[in-house]
mmCIF file of C-alpha atoms in Angstrom:
data_model
loop_
_atom_site.group_PDB
_atom_site.id
_atom_site.type_symbol
_atom_site.label_atom_id
_atom_site.label_comp_id
_atom_site.label_asym_id
_atom_site.label_seq_id
_atom_site.Cartn_x
_atom_site.Cartn_y
_atom_site.Cartn_z
ATOM 1 C CA UNK P 1 73.899 101.125 116.650
ATOM 2 C CA UNK P 2 73.071 104.823 116.834
ATOM 3 C CA UNK P 3 76.154 107.041 117.200
ATOM 4 C CA UNK P 4 76.829 108.795 120.560
ATOM 5 C CA UNK P 5 78.394 112.238 120.342
ATOM 6 C CA UNK P 6 76.836 114.243 123.094
ATOM 7 C CA UNK P 7 80.121 114.161 125.047
ATOM 8 C CA UNK P 8 81.784 116.317 122.346
ATOM 9 C CA UNK P 9 81.836 120.067 122.550
ATOM 10 C CA UNK P 10 79.521 121.748 120.113
ATOM 11 C CA UNK P 11 82.383 123.742 118.585
ATOM 12 C CA UNK P 12 84.652 120.725 118.091
ATOM 13 C CA UNK P 13 86.061 120.078 114.643
ATOM 14 C CA UNK P 14 83.620 117.838 112.825
ATOM 15 C CA UNK P 15 85.030 114.735 111.071
ATOM 16 C CA UNK P 16 82.395 112.881 108.903
ATOM 17 C CA UNK P 17 83.124 109.624 107.006
ATOM 18 C CA UNK P 18 80.874 108.745 104.073
ATOM 19 C CA UNK P 19 80.352 104.965 104.055
ATOM 20 C CA UNK P 20 79.061 103.611 100.737
ATOM 21 C CA UNK P 21 78.194 100.235 99.256
ATOM 22 C CA UNK P 22 81.348 97.871 99.225
ATOM 23 C CA UNK P 23 83.443 100.223 101.350
ATOM 24 C CA UNK P 24 86.503 98.787 103.036
ATOM 25 C CA UNK P 25 86.064 98.096 106.672
ATOM 26 C CA UNK P 26 89.733 98.495 107.586
ATOM 27 C CA UNK P 27 90.023 102.098 106.520
ATOM 28 C CA UNK P 28 86.710 102.843 108.239
ATOM 29 C CA UNK P 29 88.208 101.353 111.388
ATOM 30 C CA UNK P 30 91.347 103.438 111.011
ATOM 31 C CA UNK P 31 89.258 106.656 110.807
ATOM 32 C CA UNK P 32 87.215 105.625 113.879
ATOM 33 C CA UNK P 33 90.363 104.735 115.924
ATOM 34 C CA UNK P 34 92.092 107.991 115.119
ATOM 35 C CA UNK P 35 89.220 110.534 115.049
ATOM 36 C CA UNK P 36 86.314 108.852 116.801
ATOM 37 C CA UNK P 37 87.510 107.545 120.184
ATOM 38 C CA UNK P 38 87.142 109.384 123.429
ATOM 39 C CA UNK P 39 90.458 110.594 124.905
ATOM 40 C CA UNK P 40 90.305 110.623 128.706
ATOM 41 C CA UNK P 41 94.068 110.400 128.832
ATOM 42 C CA UNK P 42 94.209 113.813 127.261
ATOM 43 C CA UNK P 43 91.412 115.308 129.303
ATOM 44 C CA UNK P 44 89.451 116.296 126.198
ATOM 45 C CA UNK P 45 88.178 114.822 123.018
ATOM 46 C CA UNK P 46 89.685 115.944 119.762
ATOM 47 C CA UNK P 47 86.925 115.675 117.174
ATOM 48 C CA UNK P 48 83.164 115.389 116.789
ATOM 49 C CA UNK P 49 83.153 112.174 114.693
ATOM 50 C CA UNK P 50 80.216 110.936 112.617
ATOM 51 C CA UNK P 51 79.472 108.222 110.002
ATOM 52 C CA UNK P 52 76.908 108.822 107.226
ATOM 53 C CA UNK P 53 75.649 106.894 104.268
ATOM 54 C CA UNK P 54 73.406 107.450 101.298
ATOM 55 C CA UNK P 55 71.312 104.372 102.345
ATOM 56 C CA UNK P 56 69.889 103.294 105.685
ATOM 57 C CA UNK P 57 71.573 99.902 105.258
ATOM 58 C CA UNK P 58 75.051 99.744 103.693
ATOM 59 C CA UNK P 59 76.523 96.416 102.705
ATOM 60 C CA UNK P 60 80.292 96.558 103.463
ATOM 61 C CA UNK P 61 82.953 94.975 101.286
ATOM 62 C CA UNK P 62 82.185 91.502 99.852
ATOM 63 C CA UNK P 63 79.086 91.390 102.047
ATOM 64 C CA UNK P 64 81.059 90.715 105.239
ATOM 65 C CA UNK P 65 78.540 92.698 107.261
ATOM 66 C CA UNK P 66 75.866 95.306 106.911
ATOM 67 C CA UNK P 67 76.199 98.831 108.485
ATOM 68 C CA UNK P 68 73.086 100.391 109.849
ATOM 69 C CA UNK P 69 72.110 103.118 112.320
ATOM 70 C CA UNK P 70 74.264 105.864 110.941
ATOM 71 C CA UNK P 71 73.257 109.414 109.723
ATOM 72 C CA UNK P 72 72.117 110.117 106.242
ATOM 73 C CA UNK P 73 74.232 111.757 103.655
ATOM 74 C CA UNK P 74 73.114 115.231 104.748
ATOM 75 C CA UNK P 75 75.614 114.974 107.712
ATOM 76 C CA UNK P 76 78.397 115.459 105.194
ATOM 77 C CA UNK P 77 77.178 118.985 104.653
ATOM 78 C CA UNK P 78 78.171 119.817 108.249
ATOM 79 C CA UNK P 79 81.726 118.394 108.003
ATOM 80 C CA UNK P 80 84.808 120.361 108.636
ATOM 81 C CA UNK P 81 86.761 117.426 107.468
ATOM 82 C CA UNK P 82 85.067 114.835 105.152
ATOM 83 C CA UNK P 83 86.588 111.500 104.592
ATOM 84 C CA UNK P 84 85.311 109.998 101.325
ATOM 85 C CA UNK P 85 84.432 106.348 100.446
ATOM 86 C CA UNK P 86 86.978 103.855 99.342
ATOM 87 C CA UNK P 87 86.307 100.458 97.858
ATOM 88 C CA UNK P 88 88.111 97.798 95.805
ATOM 89 C CA UNK P 89 85.878 98.063 92.755
ATOM 90 C CA UNK P 90 87.638 101.153 91.439
ATOM 91 C CA UNK P 91 86.189 100.975 87.927
ATOM 92 C CA UNK P 92 82.546 101.203 89.166
ATOM 93 C CA UNK P 93 81.330 104.794 89.145
ATOM 94 C CA UNK P 94 80.511 106.339 92.576
ATOM 95 C CA UNK P 95 77.019 107.428 93.345
ATOM 96 C CA UNK P 96 76.019 110.826 92.084
ATOM 97 C CA UNK P 97 74.754 111.824 95.452
ATOM 98 C CA UNK P 98 78.137 110.988 97.027
ATOM 99 C CA UNK P 99 79.965 112.945 94.438
ATOM 100 C CA UNK P 100 77.749 115.941 94.817
ATOM 101 C CA UNK P 101 78.276 115.819 98.565
ATOM 102 C CA UNK P 102 82.102 115.902 98.010
ATOM 103 C CA UNK P 103 81.801 118.764 95.635
ATOM 104 C CA UNK P 104 79.663 120.807 98.054
ATOM 105 C CA UNK P 105 82.149 120.163 100.887
ATOM 106 C CA UNK P 106 85.083 121.282 98.745
ATOM 107 C CA UNK P 107 83.220 124.381 97.532
ATOM 108 C CA UNK P 108 82.531 125.510 101.167
ATOM 109 C CA UNK P 109 86.106 124.983 102.168
ATOM 110 C CA UNK P 110 86.038 121.639 104.066
ATOM 111 C CA UNK P 111 89.053 119.480 104.340
ATOM 112 C CA UNK P 112 88.775 116.312 102.140
ATOM 113 C CA UNK P 113 90.561 113.058 102.848
ATOM 114 C CA UNK P 114 90.839 109.956 100.750
ATOM 115 C CA UNK P 115 92.180 106.624 102.059
ATOM 116 C CA UNK P 116 93.603 104.258 99.496
ATOM 117 C CA UNK P 117 91.106 103.998 96.641
ATOM 118 C CA UNK P 118 89.331 106.981 98.129
ATOM 119 C CA UNK P 119 91.433 109.023 95.598
ATOM 120 C CA UNK P 120 89.252 107.676 92.856
ATOM 121 C CA UNK P 121 86.152 109.249 94.570
ATOM 122 C CA UNK P 122 87.854 112.626 94.903
ATOM 123 C CA UNK P 123 89.020 112.426 91.255
ATOM 124 C CA UNK P 124 85.566 111.470 90.000
ATOM 125 C CA UNK P 125 84.117 114.438 91.884
ATOM 126 C CA UNK P 126 86.604 116.652 89.896
ATOM 127 C CA UNK P 127 88.235 118.192 92.927
ATOM 128 C CA UNK P 128 91.701 116.788 92.235
ATOM 129 C CA UNK P 129 92.241 118.268 88.821
ATOM 130 C CA UNK P 130 95.676 119.796 88.773
ATOM 131 C CA UNK P 131 96.269 118.745 92.336
ATOM 132 C CA UNK P 132 98.728 116.369 93.910
ATOM 133 C CA UNK P 133 97.403 112.993 95.197
ATOM 134 C CA UNK P 134 98.444 109.460 95.793
ATOM 135 C CA UNK P 135 96.657 106.121 95.552
ATOM 136 C CA UNK P 136 97.630 102.384 96.090
ATOM 137 C CA UNK P 137 100.473 101.395 93.720
ATOM 138 C CA UNK P 138 98.297 98.518 92.431
ATOM 139 C CA UNK P 139 95.864 100.970 90.801
ATOM 140 C CA UNK P 140 98.355 103.649 89.532
ATOM 141 C CA UNK P 141 98.051 102.868 85.792
ATOM 142 C CA UNK P 142 94.323 102.716 86.031
ATOM 143 C CA UNK P 143 94.084 105.974 87.938
ATOM 144 C CA UNK P 144 96.414 107.783 85.455
ATOM 145 C CA UNK P 145 94.453 106.523 82.554
ATOM 146 C CA UNK P 146 91.186 107.776 83.858
ATOM 147 C CA UNK P 147 92.266 110.967 85.569
ATOM 148 C CA UNK P 148 95.330 112.370 83.610
ATOM 149 C CA UNK P 149 94.779 115.906 85.051
ATOM 150 C CA UNK P 150 95.731 114.661 88.589
ATOM 151 C CA UNK P 151 99.366 114.784 89.609
ATOM 152 C CA UNK P 152 99.624 111.242 90.939
ATOM 153 C CA UNK P 153 102.540 110.390 93.193
ATOM 154 C CA UNK P 154 102.733 106.720 93.546
ATOM 155 C CA UNK P 155 105.871 106.177 95.515
ATOM 156 C CA UNK P 156 104.810 107.871 98.797
ATOM 157 C CA UNK P 157 102.733 106.925 101.766
ATOM 158 C CA UNK P 158 100.567 109.947 101.726
ATOM 159 C CA UNK P 159 100.189 113.396 100.150
ATOM 160 C CA UNK P 160 99.203 116.539 101.994
ATOM 161 C CA UNK P 161 98.062 119.076 99.459
ATOM 162 C CA UNK P 162 96.548 121.496 102.015
ATOM 163 C CA UNK P 163 92.847 121.101 101.954
ATOM 164 C CA UNK P 164 92.890 117.674 100.176
ATOM 165 C CA UNK P 165 94.880 114.776 101.656
ATOM 166 C CA UNK P 166 95.231 111.261 100.292
ATOM 167 C CA UNK P 167 96.807 107.973 101.658
ATOM 168 C CA UNK P 168 98.272 105.225 99.477
ATOM 169 C CA UNK P 169 96.976 102.140 101.165
ATOM 170 C CA UNK P 170 95.385 100.541 104.207
ATOM 171 C CA UNK P 171 98.167 101.032 106.771
ATOM 172 C CA UNK P 172 99.013 104.424 105.309
ATOM 173 C CA UNK P 173 95.508 105.478 106.347
ATOM 174 C CA UNK P 174 96.867 105.372 109.978
ATOM 175 C CA UNK P 175 99.912 107.357 108.946
ATOM 176 C CA UNK P 176 97.797 110.009 107.335
ATOM 177 C CA UNK P 177 95.320 110.135 110.169
ATOM 178 C CA UNK P 178 98.153 110.746 112.781
ATOM 179 C CA UNK P 179 99.637 113.350 110.364
ATOM 180 C CA UNK P 180 96.254 115.179 110.500
ATOM 181 C CA UNK P 181 96.117 114.931 114.304
ATOM 182 C CA UNK P 182 99.679 116.276 114.439
ATOM 183 C CA UNK P 183 98.750 119.113 112.067
ATOM 184 C CA UNK P 184 95.625 119.949 114.152
ATOM 185 C CA UNK P 185 96.811 119.453 117.667
ATOM 186 C CA UNK P 186 100.617 119.151 117.703
ATOM 187 C CA UNK P 187 103.261 116.406 118.189
ATOM 188 C CA UNK P 188 102.523 115.646 121.800
ATOM 189 C CA UNK P 189 98.891 114.781 121.164
ATOM 190 C CA UNK P 190 99.683 112.844 118.085
ATOM 191 C CA UNK P 191 102.200 110.802 119.963
ATOM 192 C CA UNK P 192 99.572 110.132 122.683
ATOM 193 C CA UNK P 193 97.155 108.890 119.964
ATOM 194 C CA UNK P 194 99.861 106.738 118.370
ATOM 195 C CA UNK P 195 100.774 105.078 121.754
ATOM 196 C CA UNK P 196 97.133 104.198 122.300
ATOM 197 C CA UNK P 197 97.126 102.612 118.777
ATOM 198 C CA UNK P 198 100.539 100.872 119.433
ATOM 199 C CA UNK P 199 101.583 102.369 116.044
ATOM 200 C CA UNK P 200 104.587 104.345 114.881
ATOM 201 C CA UNK P 201 104.218 107.860 115.922
ATOM 202 C CA UNK P 202 105.528 109.313 112.703
ATOM 203 C CA UNK P 203 106.299 107.999 109.268
ATOM 204 C CA UNK P 204 107.039 110.770 106.839
ATOM 205 C CA UNK P 205 104.605 110.862 103.938
ATOM 206 C CA UNK P 206 107.486 110.752 101.429
ATOM 207 C CA UNK P 207 108.559 107.224 102.440
ATOM 208 C CA UNK P 208 107.924 104.606 99.851
ATOM 209 C CA UNK P 209 104.634 102.654 99.736
ATOM 210 C CA UNK P 210 106.461 99.282 100.168
ATOM 211 C CA UNK P 211 109.947 98.306 101.034
ATOM 212 C CA UNK P 212 112.260 95.705 99.503
ATOM 213 C CA UNK P 213 112.440 93.531 102.560
ATOM 214 C CA UNK P 214 109.722 94.166 105.223
ATOM 215 C CA UNK P 215 111.213 91.563 107.593
ATOM 216 C CA UNK P 216 115.061 91.384 107.838
ATOM 217 C CA UNK P 217 116.423 88.000 106.801
ATOM 218 C CA UNK P 218 119.078 88.198 109.425
ATOM 219 C CA UNK P 219 117.965 89.316 112.867
ATOM 220 C CA UNK P 220 121.203 91.237 113.659
ATOM 221 C CA UNK P 221 120.725 93.408 110.595
ATOM 222 C CA UNK P 222 117.677 95.040 112.276
ATOM 223 C CA UNK P 223 117.968 98.757 112.452
ATOM 224 C CA UNK P 224 116.112 98.852 115.858
ATOM 225 C CA UNK P 225 119.245 99.175 118.097
ATOM 226 C CA UNK P 226 120.800 101.947 116.048
ATOM 227 C CA UNK P 227 117.469 103.837 115.769
ATOM 228 C CA UNK P 228 116.959 103.642 119.499
ATOM 229 C CA UNK P 229 120.596 104.819 120.139
ATOM 230 C CA UNK P 230 120.172 107.769 117.763
ATOM 231 C CA UNK P 231 116.927 108.812 119.331
ATOM 232 C CA UNK P 232 118.722 109.026 122.660
ATOM 233 C CA UNK P 233 121.480 111.197 121.235
ATOM 234 C CA UNK P 234 119.753 113.644 119.019
ATOM 235 C CA UNK P 235 121.413 116.470 120.742
ATOM 236 C CA UNK P 236 124.843 115.312 119.509
ATOM 237 C CA UNK P 237 126.060 116.290 116.120
ATOM 238 C CA UNK P 238 125.318 112.861 114.662
ATOM 239 C CA UNK P 239 126.083 112.146 110.989
ATOM 240 C CA UNK P 240 125.334 109.211 108.764
ATOM 241 C CA UNK P 241 128.855 108.044 109.338
ATOM 242 C CA UNK P 242 128.215 108.044 113.144
ATOM 243 C CA UNK P 243 125.052 105.832 112.625
ATOM 244 C CA UNK P 244 126.968 103.457 110.331
ATOM 245 C CA UNK P 245 129.784 103.127 112.910
ATOM 246 C CA UNK P 246 127.258 102.399 115.580
ATOM 247 C CA UNK P 247 125.691 99.745 113.494
ATOM 248 C CA UNK P 248 129.193 98.404 112.509
ATOM 249 C CA UNK P 249 128.588 98.703 108.822
ATOM 250 C CA UNK P 250 129.611 101.082 105.997
ATOM 251 C CA UNK P 251 127.631 104.175 105.218
ATOM 252 C CA UNK P 252 126.643 102.618 101.901
ATOM 253 C CA UNK P 253 125.422 99.496 103.685
ATOM 254 C CA UNK P 254 123.468 101.636 106.127
ATOM 255 C CA UNK P 255 121.819 103.495 103.276
ATOM 256 C CA UNK P 256 120.681 100.241 101.675
ATOM 257 C CA UNK P 257 119.249 98.947 104.973
ATOM 258 C CA UNK P 258 117.285 102.260 105.596
ATOM 259 C CA UNK P 259 115.921 102.127 102.093
ATOM 260 C CA UNK P 260 115.015 98.477 102.311
ATOM 261 C CA UNK P 261 113.571 98.475 105.802
ATOM 262 C CA UNK P 262 112.143 102.064 106.299
ATOM 263 C CA UNK P 263 111.942 103.444 102.661
ATOM 264 C CA UNK P 264 113.869 106.523 103.479
ATOM 265 C CA UNK P 265 117.508 107.697 103.873
ATOM 266 C CA UNK P 266 119.412 107.868 107.155
ATOM 267 C CA UNK P 267 119.724 111.648 106.947
ATOM 268 C CA UNK P 268 115.964 112.157 106.171
ATOM 269 C CA UNK P 269 115.063 109.865 109.126
ATOM 270 C CA UNK P 270 117.496 111.732 111.518
ATOM 271 C CA UNK P 271 116.078 115.130 110.455
ATOM 272 C CA UNK P 272 112.532 113.994 110.968
ATOM 273 C CA UNK P 273 113.403 112.727 114.469
ATOM 274 C CA UNK P 274 115.009 115.957 115.336
ATOM 275 C CA UNK P 275 112.090 118.028 114.182
ATOM 276 C CA UNK P 276 109.733 115.786 116.094
ATOM 277 C CA UNK P 277 111.776 116.378 119.254
ATOM 278 C CA UNK P 278 111.843 120.164 118.582
ATOM 279 C CA UNK P 279 108.116 120.228 118.281
ATOM 280 C CA UNK P 280 107.747 118.455 121.621
ATOM 281 C CA UNK P 281 110.156 120.754 123.324
ATOM 282 C CA UNK P 282 108.238 123.890 122.006
ATOM 283 C CA UNK P 283 104.895 122.316 123.153
ATOM 284 C CA UNK P 284 106.377 121.744 126.603
ATOM 285 C CA UNK P 285 107.263 125.472 126.979
ATOM 286 C CA UNK P 286 110.762 125.903 125.700
ATOM 287 C CA UNK P 287 110.666 129.420 124.143
ATOM 288 C CA UNK P 288 114.347 129.803 123.399
ATOM 289 C CA UNK P 289 114.574 128.590 119.900
ATOM 290 C CA UNK P 290 118.394 128.599 120.006
ATOM 291 C CA UNK P 291 118.136 126.089 122.875
ATOM 292 C CA UNK P 292 115.595 124.039 120.938
ATOM 293 C CA UNK P 293 117.948 123.898 118.041
ATOM 294 C CA UNK P 294 120.895 122.980 120.195
ATOM 295 C CA UNK P 295 119.076 120.276 122.131
ATOM 296 C CA UNK P 296 117.807 118.602 118.902
ATOM 297 C CA UNK P 297 121.054 118.763 117.020
ATOM 298 C CA UNK P 298 119.634 121.110 114.498
ATOM 299 C CA UNK P 299 122.328 123.670 115.169
ATOM 300 C CA UNK P 300 120.968 127.089 114.960
ATOM 301 C CA UNK P 301 117.570 128.747 115.262
ATOM 302 C CA UNK P 302 117.817 129.780 111.666
ATOM 303 C CA UNK P 303 118.150 126.194 110.590
ATOM 304 C CA UNK P 304 115.299 125.120 112.976
ATOM 305 C CA UNK P 305 113.139 127.871 111.352
ATOM 306 C CA UNK P 306 113.967 126.839 107.829
ATOM 307 C CA UNK P 307 113.323 123.176 108.385
ATOM 308 C CA UNK P 308 110.066 123.652 110.284
ATOM 309 C CA UNK P 309 108.691 125.902 107.591
ATOM 310 C CA UNK P 310 109.651 123.372 104.884
ATOM 311 C CA UNK P 311 108.560 120.233 106.640
ATOM 312 C CA UNK P 312 105.733 121.352 108.933
ATOM 313 C CA UNK P 313 104.506 124.649 107.298
ATOM 314 C CA UNK P 314 104.927 126.749 110.422
ATOM 315 C CA UNK P 315 107.752 128.701 111.965
ATOM 316 C CA UNK P 316 108.819 127.903 115.433
ATOM 317 C CA UNK P 317 106.978 131.091 116.671
ATOM 318 C CA UNK P 318 103.803 130.097 114.859
ATOM 319 C CA UNK P 319 104.114 126.559 116.212
ATOM 320 C CA UNK P 320 104.454 127.823 119.782
ATOM 321 C CA UNK P 321 101.465 130.081 119.434
ATOM 322 C CA UNK P 322 99.357 127.242 118.068
ATOM 323 C CA UNK P 323 100.482 124.346 120.216
ATOM 324 C CA UNK P 324 102.560 125.751 123.123
ATOM 325 C CA UNK P 325 101.539 126.300 126.721
ATOM 326 C CA UNK P 326 98.681 128.780 126.913
ATOM 327 C CA UNK P 327 97.476 128.018 123.432
ATOM 328 C CA UNK P 328 94.404 126.631 124.991
ATOM 329 C CA UNK P 329 92.207 123.677 124.145
ATOM 330 C CA UNK P 330 91.909 124.473 120.588
ATOM 331 C CA UNK P 331 89.995 122.631 117.966
ATOM 332 C CA UNK P 332 91.408 122.007 114.467
ATOM 333 C CA UNK P 333 91.170 124.973 112.009
ATOM 334 C CA UNK P 334 88.009 124.765 110.076
#
């Protein structure tokens, strides 16, 4: 079916996905859900989204279906963000035309994104040399052997290395997609997109790719009650000991459960939740950064500033100018 994009403003940030032979349909679906859907609940659409392929007919993974009616590979030359092909046959070289399109996009300053085995495409194109990236843990040894110049991080969900971003696996494509929306449009918009997806609003990229026990063996060991309680009391000076007491376990046990179920530590999770709330308060118009720090349990404006710069890459003032009231309906930075 031909793509419809006439409803998108001509100056909208252009996200283009290259689909190649044997591409994985799940990651293509993730990109479409995050970047390609209309957003009437927001009153505006976030991106101009296109698919392109080097061939008029593209046989998707294992021949499940054939994709037709999308743009030719020349559409990649107009992308502000280019999502590269991923597929399970990682040892098979990518098409020269696809790799050339990736190189051209990188040379003109486009943002590059690889989901799962898409890191192999980026590495083959030579744009990851000396850069940080991640890929699915299953292919870590193969990736390192083929691309020793890439700084591969295998125990994370995704890596944001500025203009090149990579996600470790299928579900992590959604995490990275929401991270990009948050980076482009702020926490409130990213939360709206995640609600429509019925997906976690924010999983930090540094979390592990897999956890020891995805489903708790004993229902009452679930972290859900203590997480919900903590989210309602972020303005309080909560500590790990407070969370452990609420869960009626020792601090050591709480640490083990966080690592097993969430792949992170209680303190890191608590800090991430506080920062997410701080971003929402700034977006809603709170300009007193001391008040933001107080209401989120971050203590002082200086601590808020340091954490935002380290975790988000923007100071509170820069964040307010970009995402606060009056910032306007801005498209992503090209």
